[in-house]
Coordinates of C-alpha atoms in Angstrom, one line a residue:
X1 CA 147.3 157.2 176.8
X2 CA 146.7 160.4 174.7
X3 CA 148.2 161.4 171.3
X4 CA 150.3 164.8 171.4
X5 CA 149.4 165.2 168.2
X6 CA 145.2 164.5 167.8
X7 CA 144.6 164.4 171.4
X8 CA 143.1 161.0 171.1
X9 CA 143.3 158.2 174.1
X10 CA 144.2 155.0 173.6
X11 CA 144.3 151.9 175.9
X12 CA 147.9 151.4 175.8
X13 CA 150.9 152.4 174.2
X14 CA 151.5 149.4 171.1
X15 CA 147.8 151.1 170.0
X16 CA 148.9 154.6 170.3
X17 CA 152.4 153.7 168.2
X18 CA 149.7 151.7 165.1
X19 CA 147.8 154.6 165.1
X20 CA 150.6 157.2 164.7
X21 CA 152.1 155.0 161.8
X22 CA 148.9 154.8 160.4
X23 CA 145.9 157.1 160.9
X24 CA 146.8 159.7 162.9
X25 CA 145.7 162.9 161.0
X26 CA 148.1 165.7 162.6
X27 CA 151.0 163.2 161.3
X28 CA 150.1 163.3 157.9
X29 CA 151.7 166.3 156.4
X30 CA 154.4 165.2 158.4
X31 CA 155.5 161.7 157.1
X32 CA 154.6 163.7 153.8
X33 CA 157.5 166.5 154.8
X34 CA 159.7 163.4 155.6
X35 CA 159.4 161.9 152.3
X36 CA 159.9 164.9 149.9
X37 CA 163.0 165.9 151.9
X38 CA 164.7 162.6 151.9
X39 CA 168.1 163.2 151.0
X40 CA 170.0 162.2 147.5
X41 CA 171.9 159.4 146.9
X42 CA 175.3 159.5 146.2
X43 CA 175.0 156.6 144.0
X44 CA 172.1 157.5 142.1
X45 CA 173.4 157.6 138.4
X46 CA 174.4 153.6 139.6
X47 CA 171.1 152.8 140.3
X48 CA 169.3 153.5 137.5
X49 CA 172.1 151.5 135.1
X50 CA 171.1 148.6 137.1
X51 CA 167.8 148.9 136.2
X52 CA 168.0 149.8 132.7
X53 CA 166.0 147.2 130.8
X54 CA 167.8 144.7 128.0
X55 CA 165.4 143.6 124.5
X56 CA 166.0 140.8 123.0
X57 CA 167.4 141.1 119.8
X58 CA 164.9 138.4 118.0
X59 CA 161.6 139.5 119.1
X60 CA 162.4 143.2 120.2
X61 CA 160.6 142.4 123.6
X62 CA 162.2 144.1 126.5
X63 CA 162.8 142.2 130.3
X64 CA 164.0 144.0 133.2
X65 CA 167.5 141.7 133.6
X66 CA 169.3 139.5 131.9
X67 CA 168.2 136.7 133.6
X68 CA 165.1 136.9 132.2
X69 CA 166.0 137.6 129.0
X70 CA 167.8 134.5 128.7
X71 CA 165.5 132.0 130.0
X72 CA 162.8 133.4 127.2
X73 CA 165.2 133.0 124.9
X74 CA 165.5 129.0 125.9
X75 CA 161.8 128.8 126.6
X76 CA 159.1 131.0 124.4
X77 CA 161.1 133.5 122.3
X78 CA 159.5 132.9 118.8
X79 CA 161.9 134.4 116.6
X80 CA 164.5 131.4 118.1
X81 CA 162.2 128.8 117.4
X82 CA 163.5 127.7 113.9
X83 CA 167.0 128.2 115.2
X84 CA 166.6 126.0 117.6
X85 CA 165.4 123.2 115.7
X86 CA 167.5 123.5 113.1
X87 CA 170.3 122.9 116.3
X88 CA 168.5 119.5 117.0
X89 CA 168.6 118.8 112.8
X90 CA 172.3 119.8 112.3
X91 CA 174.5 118.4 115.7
X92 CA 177.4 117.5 114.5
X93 CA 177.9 113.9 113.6
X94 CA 180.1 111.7 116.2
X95 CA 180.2 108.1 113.7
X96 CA 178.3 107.2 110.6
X97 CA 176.9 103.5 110.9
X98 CA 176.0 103.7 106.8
X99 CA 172.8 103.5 105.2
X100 CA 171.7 106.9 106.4
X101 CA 171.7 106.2 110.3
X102 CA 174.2 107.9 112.1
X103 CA 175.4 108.8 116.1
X104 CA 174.9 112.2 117.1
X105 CA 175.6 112.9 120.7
X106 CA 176.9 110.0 123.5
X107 CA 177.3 110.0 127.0
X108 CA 177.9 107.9 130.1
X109 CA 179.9 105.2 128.8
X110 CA 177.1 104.9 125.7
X111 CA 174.6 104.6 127.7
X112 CA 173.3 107.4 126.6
X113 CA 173.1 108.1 123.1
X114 CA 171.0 110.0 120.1
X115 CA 170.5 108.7 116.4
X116 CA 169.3 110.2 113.3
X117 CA 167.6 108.3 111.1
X118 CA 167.3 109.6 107.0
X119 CA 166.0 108.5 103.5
X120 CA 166.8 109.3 100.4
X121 CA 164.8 111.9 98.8
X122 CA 162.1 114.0 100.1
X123 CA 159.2 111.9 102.3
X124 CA 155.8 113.5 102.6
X125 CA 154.0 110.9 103.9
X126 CA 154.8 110.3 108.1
X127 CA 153.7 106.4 107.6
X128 CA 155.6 105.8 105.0
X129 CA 158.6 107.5 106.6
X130 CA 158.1 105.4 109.3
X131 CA 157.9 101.8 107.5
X132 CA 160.9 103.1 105.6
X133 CA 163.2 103.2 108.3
X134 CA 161.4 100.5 110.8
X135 CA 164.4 98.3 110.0
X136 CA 167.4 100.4 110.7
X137 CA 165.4 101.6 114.2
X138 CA 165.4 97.7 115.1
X139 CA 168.8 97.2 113.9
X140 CA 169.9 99.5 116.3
X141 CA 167.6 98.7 119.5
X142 CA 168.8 95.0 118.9
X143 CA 172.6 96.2 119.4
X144 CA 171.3 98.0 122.7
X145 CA 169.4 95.2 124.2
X146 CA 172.7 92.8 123.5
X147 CA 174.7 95.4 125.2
X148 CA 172.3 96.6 128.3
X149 CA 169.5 94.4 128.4
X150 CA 167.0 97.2 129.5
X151 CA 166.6 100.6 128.5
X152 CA 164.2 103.9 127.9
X153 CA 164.1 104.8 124.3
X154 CA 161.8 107.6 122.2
X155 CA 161.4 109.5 119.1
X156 CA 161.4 112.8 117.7
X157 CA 159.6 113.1 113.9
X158 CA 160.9 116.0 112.1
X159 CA 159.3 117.6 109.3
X160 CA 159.1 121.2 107.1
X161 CA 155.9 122.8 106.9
X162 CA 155.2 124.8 103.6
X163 CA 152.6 127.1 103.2
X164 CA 153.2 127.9 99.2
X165 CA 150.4 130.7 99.9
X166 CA 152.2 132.8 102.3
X167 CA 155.6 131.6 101.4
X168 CA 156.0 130.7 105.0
X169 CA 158.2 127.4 105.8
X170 CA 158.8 126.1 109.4
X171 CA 160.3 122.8 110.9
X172 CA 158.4 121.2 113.4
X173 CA 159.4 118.1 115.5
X174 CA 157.1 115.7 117.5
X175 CA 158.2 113.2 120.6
X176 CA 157.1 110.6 121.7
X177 CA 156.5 109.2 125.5
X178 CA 159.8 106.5 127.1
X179 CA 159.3 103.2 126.6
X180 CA 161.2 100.5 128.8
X181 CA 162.7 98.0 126.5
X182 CA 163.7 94.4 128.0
X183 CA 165.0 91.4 126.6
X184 CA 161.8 90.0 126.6
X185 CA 160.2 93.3 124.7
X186 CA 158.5 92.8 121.9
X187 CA 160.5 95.6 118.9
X188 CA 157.9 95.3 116.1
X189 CA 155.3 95.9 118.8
X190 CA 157.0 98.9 120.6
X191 CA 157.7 100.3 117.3
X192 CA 154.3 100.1 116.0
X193 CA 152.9 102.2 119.3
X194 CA 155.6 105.0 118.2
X195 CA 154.5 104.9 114.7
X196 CA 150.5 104.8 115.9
X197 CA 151.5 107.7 118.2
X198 CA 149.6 110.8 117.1
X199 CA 149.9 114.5 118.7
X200 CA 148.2 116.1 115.9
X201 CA 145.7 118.4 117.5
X202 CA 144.6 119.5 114.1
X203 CA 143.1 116.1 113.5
X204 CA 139.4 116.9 111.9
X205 CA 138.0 113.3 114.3
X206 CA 135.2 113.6 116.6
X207 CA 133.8 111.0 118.0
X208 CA 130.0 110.7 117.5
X209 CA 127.7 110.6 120.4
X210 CA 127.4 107.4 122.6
X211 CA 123.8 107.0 121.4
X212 CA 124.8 107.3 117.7
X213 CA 127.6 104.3 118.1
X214 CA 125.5 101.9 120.0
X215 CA 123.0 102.2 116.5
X216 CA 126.6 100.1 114.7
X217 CA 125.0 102.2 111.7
X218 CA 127.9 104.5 111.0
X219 CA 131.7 104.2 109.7
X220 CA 133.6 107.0 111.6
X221 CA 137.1 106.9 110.1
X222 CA 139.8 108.5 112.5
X223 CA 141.9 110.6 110.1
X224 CA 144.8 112.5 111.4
X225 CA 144.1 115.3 109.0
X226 CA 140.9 117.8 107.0
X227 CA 140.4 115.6 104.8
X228 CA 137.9 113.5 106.7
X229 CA 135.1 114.0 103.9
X230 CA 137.4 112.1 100.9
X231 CA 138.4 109.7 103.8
X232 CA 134.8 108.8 104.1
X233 CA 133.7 109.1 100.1
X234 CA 137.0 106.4 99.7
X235 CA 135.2 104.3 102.5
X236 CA 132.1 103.7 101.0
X237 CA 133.7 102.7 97.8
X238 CA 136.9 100.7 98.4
X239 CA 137.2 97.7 100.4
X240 CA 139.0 97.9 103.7
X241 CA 142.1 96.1 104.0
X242 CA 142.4 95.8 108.2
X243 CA 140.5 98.2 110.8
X244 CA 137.8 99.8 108.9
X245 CA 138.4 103.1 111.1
X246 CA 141.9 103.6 109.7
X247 CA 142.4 105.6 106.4
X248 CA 145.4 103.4 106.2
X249 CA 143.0 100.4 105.6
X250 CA 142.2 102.1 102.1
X251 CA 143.7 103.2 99.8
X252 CA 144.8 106.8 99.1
X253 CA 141.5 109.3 98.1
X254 CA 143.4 110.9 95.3
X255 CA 143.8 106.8 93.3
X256 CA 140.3 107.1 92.0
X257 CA 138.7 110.8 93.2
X258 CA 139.4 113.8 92.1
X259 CA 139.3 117.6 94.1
X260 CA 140.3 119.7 91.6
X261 CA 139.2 123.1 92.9
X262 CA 137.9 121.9 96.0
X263 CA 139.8 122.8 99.9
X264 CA 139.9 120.4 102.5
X265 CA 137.9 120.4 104.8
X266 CA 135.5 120.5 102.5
X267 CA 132.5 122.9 102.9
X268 CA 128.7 121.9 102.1
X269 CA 128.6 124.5 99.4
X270 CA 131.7 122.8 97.6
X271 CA 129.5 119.3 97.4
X272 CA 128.1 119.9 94.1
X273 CA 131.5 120.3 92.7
X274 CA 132.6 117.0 93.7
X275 CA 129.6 115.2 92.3
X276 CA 130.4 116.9 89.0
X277 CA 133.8 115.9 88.8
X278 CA 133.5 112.3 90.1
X279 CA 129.8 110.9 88.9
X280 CA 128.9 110.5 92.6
X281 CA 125.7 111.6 94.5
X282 CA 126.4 113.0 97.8
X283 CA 123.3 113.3 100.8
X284 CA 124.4 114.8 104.6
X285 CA 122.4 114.5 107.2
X286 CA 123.4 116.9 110.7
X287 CA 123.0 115.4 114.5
X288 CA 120.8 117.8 116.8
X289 CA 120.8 117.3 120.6
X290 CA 118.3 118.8 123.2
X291 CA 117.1 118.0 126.8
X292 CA 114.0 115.3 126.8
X293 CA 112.4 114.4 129.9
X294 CA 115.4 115.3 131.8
X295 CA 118.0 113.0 129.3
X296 CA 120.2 114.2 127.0
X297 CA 118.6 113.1 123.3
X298 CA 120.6 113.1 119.8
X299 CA 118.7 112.3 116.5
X300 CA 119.6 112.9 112.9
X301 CA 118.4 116.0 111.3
X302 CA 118.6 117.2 108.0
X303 CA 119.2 117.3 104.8
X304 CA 121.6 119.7 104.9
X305 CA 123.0 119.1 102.0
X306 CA 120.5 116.5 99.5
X307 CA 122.1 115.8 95.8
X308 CA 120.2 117.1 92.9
X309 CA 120.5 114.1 91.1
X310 CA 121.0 110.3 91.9
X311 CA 124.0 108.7 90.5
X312 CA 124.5 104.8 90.1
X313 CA 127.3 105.1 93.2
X314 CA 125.5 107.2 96.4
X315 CA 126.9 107.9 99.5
X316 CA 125.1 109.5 102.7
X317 CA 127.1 111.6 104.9
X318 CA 126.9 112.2 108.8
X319 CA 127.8 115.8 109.2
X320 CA 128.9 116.4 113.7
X321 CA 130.4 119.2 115.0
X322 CA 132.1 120.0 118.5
X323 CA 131.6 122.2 121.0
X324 CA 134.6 124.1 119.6
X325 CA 132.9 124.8 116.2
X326 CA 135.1 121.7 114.5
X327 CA 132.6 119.8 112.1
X328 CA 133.8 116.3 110.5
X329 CA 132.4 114.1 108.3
X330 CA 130.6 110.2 109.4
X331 CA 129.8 107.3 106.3
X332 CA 126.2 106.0 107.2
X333 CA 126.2 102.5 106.7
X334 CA 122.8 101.3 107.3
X335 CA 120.4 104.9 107.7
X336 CA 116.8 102.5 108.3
X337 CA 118.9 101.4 111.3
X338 CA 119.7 104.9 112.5
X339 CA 116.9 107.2 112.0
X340 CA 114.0 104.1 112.8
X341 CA 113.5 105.0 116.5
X342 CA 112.6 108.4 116.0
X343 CA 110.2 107.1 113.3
X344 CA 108.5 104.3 115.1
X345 CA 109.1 102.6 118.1
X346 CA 108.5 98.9 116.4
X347 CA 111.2 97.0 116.7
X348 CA 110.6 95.5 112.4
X349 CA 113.1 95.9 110.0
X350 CA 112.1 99.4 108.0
X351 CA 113.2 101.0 104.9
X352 CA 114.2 104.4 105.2
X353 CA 114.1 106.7 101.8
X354 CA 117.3 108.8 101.8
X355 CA 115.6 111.6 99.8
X356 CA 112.6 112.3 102.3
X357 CA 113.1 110.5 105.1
X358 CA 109.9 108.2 104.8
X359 CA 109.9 104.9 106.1
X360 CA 108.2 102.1 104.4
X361 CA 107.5 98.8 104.9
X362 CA 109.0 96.1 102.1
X363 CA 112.0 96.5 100.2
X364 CA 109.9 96.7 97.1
X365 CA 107.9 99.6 97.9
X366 CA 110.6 101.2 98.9
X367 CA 112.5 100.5 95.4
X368 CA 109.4 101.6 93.4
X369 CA 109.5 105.3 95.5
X370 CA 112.8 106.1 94.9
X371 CA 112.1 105.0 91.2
X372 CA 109.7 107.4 91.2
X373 CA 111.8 109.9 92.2
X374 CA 110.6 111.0 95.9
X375 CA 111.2 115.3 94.9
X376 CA 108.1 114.8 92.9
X377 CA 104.5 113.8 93.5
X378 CA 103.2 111.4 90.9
X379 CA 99.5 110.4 90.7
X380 CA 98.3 107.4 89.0
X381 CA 95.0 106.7 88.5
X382 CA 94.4 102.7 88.3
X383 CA 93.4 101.1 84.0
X384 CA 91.6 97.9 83.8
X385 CA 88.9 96.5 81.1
X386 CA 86.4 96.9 83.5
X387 CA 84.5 100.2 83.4
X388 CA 83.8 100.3 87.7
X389 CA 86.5 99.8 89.7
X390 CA 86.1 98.0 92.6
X391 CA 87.9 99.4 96.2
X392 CA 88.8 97.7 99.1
X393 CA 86.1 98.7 102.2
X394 CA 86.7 100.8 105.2
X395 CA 86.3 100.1 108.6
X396 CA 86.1 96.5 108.8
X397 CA 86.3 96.5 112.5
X398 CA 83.1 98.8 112.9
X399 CA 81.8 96.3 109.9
X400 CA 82.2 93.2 111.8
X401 CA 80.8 94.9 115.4
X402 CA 78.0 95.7 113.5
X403 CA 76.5 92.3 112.8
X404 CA 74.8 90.2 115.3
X405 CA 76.4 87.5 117.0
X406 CA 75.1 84.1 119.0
X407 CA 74.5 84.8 122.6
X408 CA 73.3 81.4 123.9
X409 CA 72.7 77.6 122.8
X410 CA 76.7 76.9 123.6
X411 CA 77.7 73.9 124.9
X412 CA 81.2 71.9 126.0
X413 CA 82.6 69.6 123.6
X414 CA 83.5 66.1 125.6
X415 CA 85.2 64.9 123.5
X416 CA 88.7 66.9 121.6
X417 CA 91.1 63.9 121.4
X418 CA 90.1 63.9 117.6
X419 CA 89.1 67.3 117.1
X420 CA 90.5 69.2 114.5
X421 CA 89.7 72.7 113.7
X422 CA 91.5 73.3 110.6
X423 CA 89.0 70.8 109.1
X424 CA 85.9 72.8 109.6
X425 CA 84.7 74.6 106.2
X426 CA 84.2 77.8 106.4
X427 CA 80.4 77.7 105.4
X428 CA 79.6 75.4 108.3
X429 CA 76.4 76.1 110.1
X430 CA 78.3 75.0 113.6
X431 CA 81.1 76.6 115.4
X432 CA 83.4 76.6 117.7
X433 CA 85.1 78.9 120.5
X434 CA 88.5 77.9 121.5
X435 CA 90.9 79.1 124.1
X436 CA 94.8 78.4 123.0
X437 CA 98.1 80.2 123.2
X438 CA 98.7 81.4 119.8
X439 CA 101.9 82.6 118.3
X440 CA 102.0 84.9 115.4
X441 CA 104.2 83.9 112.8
X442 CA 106.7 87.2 111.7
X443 CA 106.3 86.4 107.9
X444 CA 102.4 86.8 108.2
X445 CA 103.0 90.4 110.5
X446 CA 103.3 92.7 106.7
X447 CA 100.3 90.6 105.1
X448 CA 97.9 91.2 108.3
X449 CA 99.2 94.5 109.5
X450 CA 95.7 96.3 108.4
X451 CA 93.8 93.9 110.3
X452 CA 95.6 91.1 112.4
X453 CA 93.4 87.9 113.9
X454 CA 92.5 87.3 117.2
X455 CA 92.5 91.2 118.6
X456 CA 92.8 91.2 123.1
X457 CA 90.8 93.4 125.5
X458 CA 93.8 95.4 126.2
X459 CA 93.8 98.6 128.8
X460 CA 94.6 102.1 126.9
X461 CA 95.0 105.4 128.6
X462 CA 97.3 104.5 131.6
X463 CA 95.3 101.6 132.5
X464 CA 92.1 103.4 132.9
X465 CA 89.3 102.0 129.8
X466 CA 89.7 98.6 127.9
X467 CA 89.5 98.6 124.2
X468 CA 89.4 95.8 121.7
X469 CA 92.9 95.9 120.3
X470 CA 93.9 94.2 117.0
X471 CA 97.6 93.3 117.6
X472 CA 100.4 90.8 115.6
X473 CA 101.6 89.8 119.5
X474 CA 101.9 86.2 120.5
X475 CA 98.8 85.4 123.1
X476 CA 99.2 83.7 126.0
X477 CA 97.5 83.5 129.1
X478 CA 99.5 82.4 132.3
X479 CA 97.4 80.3 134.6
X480 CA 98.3 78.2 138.0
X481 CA 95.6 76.2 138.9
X482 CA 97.6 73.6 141.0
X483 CA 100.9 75.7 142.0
X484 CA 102.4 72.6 143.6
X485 CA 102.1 70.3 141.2
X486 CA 103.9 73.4 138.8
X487 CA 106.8 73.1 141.2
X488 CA 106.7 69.4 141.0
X489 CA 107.2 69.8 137.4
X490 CA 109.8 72.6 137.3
X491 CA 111.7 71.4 140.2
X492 CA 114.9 72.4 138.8
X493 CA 114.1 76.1 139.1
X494 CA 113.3 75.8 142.7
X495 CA 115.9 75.0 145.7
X496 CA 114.0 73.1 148.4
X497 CA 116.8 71.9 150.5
X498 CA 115.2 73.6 153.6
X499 CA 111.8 71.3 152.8
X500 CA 111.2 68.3 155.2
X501 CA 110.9 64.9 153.5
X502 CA 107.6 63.9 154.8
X503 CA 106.0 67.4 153.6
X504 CA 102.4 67.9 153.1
X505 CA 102.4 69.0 149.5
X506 CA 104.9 65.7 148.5
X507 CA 107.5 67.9 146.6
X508 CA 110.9 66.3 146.4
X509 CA 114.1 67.9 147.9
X510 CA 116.9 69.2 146.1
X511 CA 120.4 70.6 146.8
X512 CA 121.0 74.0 148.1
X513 CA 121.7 76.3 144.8
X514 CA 122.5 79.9 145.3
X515 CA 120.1 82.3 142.4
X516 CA 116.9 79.4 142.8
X517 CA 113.4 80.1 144.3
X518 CA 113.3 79.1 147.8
X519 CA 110.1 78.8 150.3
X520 CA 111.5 80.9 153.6
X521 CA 108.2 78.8 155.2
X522 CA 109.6 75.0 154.1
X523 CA 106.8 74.5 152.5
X524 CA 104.1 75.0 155.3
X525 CA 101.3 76.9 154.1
X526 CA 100.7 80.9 155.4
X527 CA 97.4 81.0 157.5
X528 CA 98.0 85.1 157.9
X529 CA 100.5 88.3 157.4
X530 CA 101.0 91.4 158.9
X531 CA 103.3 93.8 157.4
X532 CA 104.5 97.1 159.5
X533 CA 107.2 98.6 157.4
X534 CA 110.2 97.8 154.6
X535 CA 111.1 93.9 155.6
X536 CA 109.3 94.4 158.8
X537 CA 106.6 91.5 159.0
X538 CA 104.9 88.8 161.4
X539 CA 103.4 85.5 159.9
X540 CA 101.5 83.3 161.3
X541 CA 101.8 79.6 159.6
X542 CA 98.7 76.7 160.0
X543 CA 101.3 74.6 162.5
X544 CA 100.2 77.8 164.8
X545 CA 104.1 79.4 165.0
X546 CA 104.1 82.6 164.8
X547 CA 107.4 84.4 163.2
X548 CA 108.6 87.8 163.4
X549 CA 111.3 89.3 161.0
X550 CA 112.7 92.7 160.7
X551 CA 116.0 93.8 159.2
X552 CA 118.7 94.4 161.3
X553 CA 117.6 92.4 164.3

């Protein structure tokens, strides 16, 4: 089929009709034509008052209908968003039960009802507010459960916002999630979740890294506003009085601190301020994370802020931020404990200097640096009466290699029922070499730590040379000479009940116990093996059977 107007030929006719609708060019002016000489409306001036927009007369923000315009006036419209609070705040009241609780709206027979619940005077404080009327909210929910038995129940916090600065005051309210409450419902326990309930996302909290926690060497207090620094300064001086996370376990920063000048949060610059005003010496340390051998690794950086001068009561801080730039402050409880594995990978107690971040090995010394004062270098060059002073040698390994030692003339002692080596003198012209598992007491590891006794052959460099290694391990050297009569001895370690009683090797027989060692053999000893794969194996015993095992068959 052809088109009469492009003289192009088509299949059949539904493809001719597309491509007249569509791309045929001689059409083009044509459907053009059509649509400028479409005739006018009658009802034209009609049409356009329908679709006259309407503003709203809070936010000035125009909507093509109605409609529209009322459902953001429900929903998002911000200039209504006082007005309809203050609605919620000032329903008319349907009965006043006394002692500021009163009914507000009803329905269903009762069964549906809203309270408000008041004290006198202005409340600041949302705890408070909340142990205030605790009692009238029970009074209440006790009259419901007589009356229904079981019910939903939640609560909506009202409050003013003030911001004196900008002269800017706004009511906010905050709900709560149902609860089901029974006759068997616990009230002081439901009403404790509503009071613990927090939907503050302006909460300074973040919780420290996994890593960090496991250390049990920070205090991370989870404080529902900025003021997590005095939170954590109040922490480290007061006693807590329940969960040591909770700033409700302490008391309130402003009893004994002061922050006259100072803006929460509080920035590192304004530290110096605080110490000034309060006698207390301040240290924060930061957290840094990077990639390490393919894991994730977090140590403690710093100082990013380090006091100028140490006061009688010192705190150190743990400064973490978020991905979102929010920072918030940590107490460090115990910093030897936090920062020791990136100093050494001994698992001693250390002593970590809070000023420069060197470890050391005894209390003592450590006392003696900071009394020292660790910003400064002191040298002190040693007094006695004598006019040579006499210094400890060098090298006393290379010393002792040095000197010859007995290569022959040994001999076995027959007899060491008697022997005792602790009663040999030291300037004895005869010796002995002994082979013992010796364990290395922990209170001698600080007094032998240059040079410890007994040093092992030990492989270095990924197993590849053996050196002479002085070393405060215990030694021990694991022998079986006789591994059946080991078993005989242990026999509680091993399950033999598959063992025959008349075995060769006369080891008793025991009860089956799942998680023992157990001989797969029965005891008969393994003349040759033959493995071909992963639990793919053929055995031949020295009773001449011959067993084959692979998985799966």
């Amino acid at each position: 089929m052809r088109c009469d107007q492009c003289q192009q030929d088509f299949a059949n006719k539904s493809n001719l009709f597309r491509h007249k609708r569509k791309s045929c060019k001689g059409l083009e002016n044509i459907s053009k034509k059509r649509k400028i000489d479409l005739p006018v409306l009658e009802n034209l001036e009609s049409s356009v008052k329908r679709l006259q927009k309407v503003t709203c007369d809070q936010c000035q923000r125009d909507f093509a209908n109605k409609s529209t315009l009322v459902r953001h006036k429900q929903k998002s419209c911000r200039g209504l968003e006082n007005i309809s609070k203050r609605r919620k705040i000032d329903l008319p009241v349907l009965e006043n039960l006394g002692d500021g609780v009163q009914k507000l709206q009803q329905a269903f027979q009762y069964r549906i009802a809203t309270y408000r619940f008041r004290v006198e005077g202005n409340c600041i404080d949302p705890s408070q507010f909340m142990n205030d009327v605790k009692q009238k909210v029970s009074n209440v929910l006790s009259d419901y459960i007589r009356n229904h038995h079981s019910f939903k129940v939640s609560l909506e916090l009202f409050g003013l916002y003030i911001i004196p600065a900008k002269e800017i005051s706004e009511i906010k309210s905050f709900n709560t999630k149902n609860k089901v409450v029974t006759t068997s419902s616990d009230l002081n326990e439901i009403y404790d979740d509503f009071k613990d309930y927090s939907p503050l996302s302006a909460s300074s909290y973040i919780r420290l890294p996994c890593s960090i926690e496991k250390k049990g060497s920070t205090l991370n207090i989870q404080n529902q506003d900025s003021a997590c620094f005095a939170w954590t300064i109040n922490a480290a001086i007061f006693p807590h009085d329940g969960n040591p996370t909770k700033p409700e376990s302490y008391p309130h920063y402003n009893t004994l601190l002061s922050f006259d000048g100072i803006e929460f949060p509080v920035k590192l610059k304004d530290i110096h301020k605080f110490e000034q005003l309060n006698n207390i010496s301040v240290n924060v340390f930061g957290l840094e994370t990077y990639f390490k051998d393919g894991k994730m690794v977090t140590e403690v950086v710093g100082h990013f802020y380090h006091t100028p001068s140490r006061q009688a009561t010192h705190v150190n801080l743990l400064l973490t931020t978020d991905d979102n730039g929010n920072s918030h402050y940590c107490l460090i409880t115990n910093l030897s404990r936090l920062v020791r594995s990136q100093k050494t990978k001994r698992q001693n107690q250390t002593f970590i200097c809070d000023g420069c971040l060197q470890f050391f090995r005894t209390q003592q010394h450590l006392t003696k640096h900071q009394e020292c004062d660790c910003n400064h270098l002191r040298t002190e060059v040693p007094s006695t009466g004598l006019k040579i002073n006499k210094y400890d040698a060098t090298n006393l390994y290379g010393a002792a290699m040095s000197n010859y030692l007995p290569t022959g003339g040994f001999r076995w002692l027959e007899t060491c029922d008697n022997f005792d080596c602790f009663a040999i003198a030291d300037d004895s012209f005869k010796g002995y070499v002994l082979e013992v598992d010796l364990d290395y007491p922990p209170n001698l590891h600080n007094i032998h730590n240059d040079l410890p006794f007994c040093p092992e052959p030990i492989k270095t460099l990924n197993n590849q040379y053996t050196k002479l290694v002085p070393n405060l391990y215990d030694k021990k050297k694991i022998h079986a000479d006789n591994v059946y009569n080991d078993i005989k001895n242990n026999i509680s370690y091993f399950d033999t009940s598959n063992y025959p009683i008349d075995n060769i090797n006369g080891i008793p027989k025991t009860q089956s116990v799942i998680g023992k060692m157990k001989d797969e053999f029965k005891g008969v000893p393994v003349e040759s093996f033959i493995g071909t794969g992963a639990k793919a194996y053929c055995v031949k015993l020295s009773n001449s059977n011959l067993l084959k095992k692979a998985k799966g068959i």
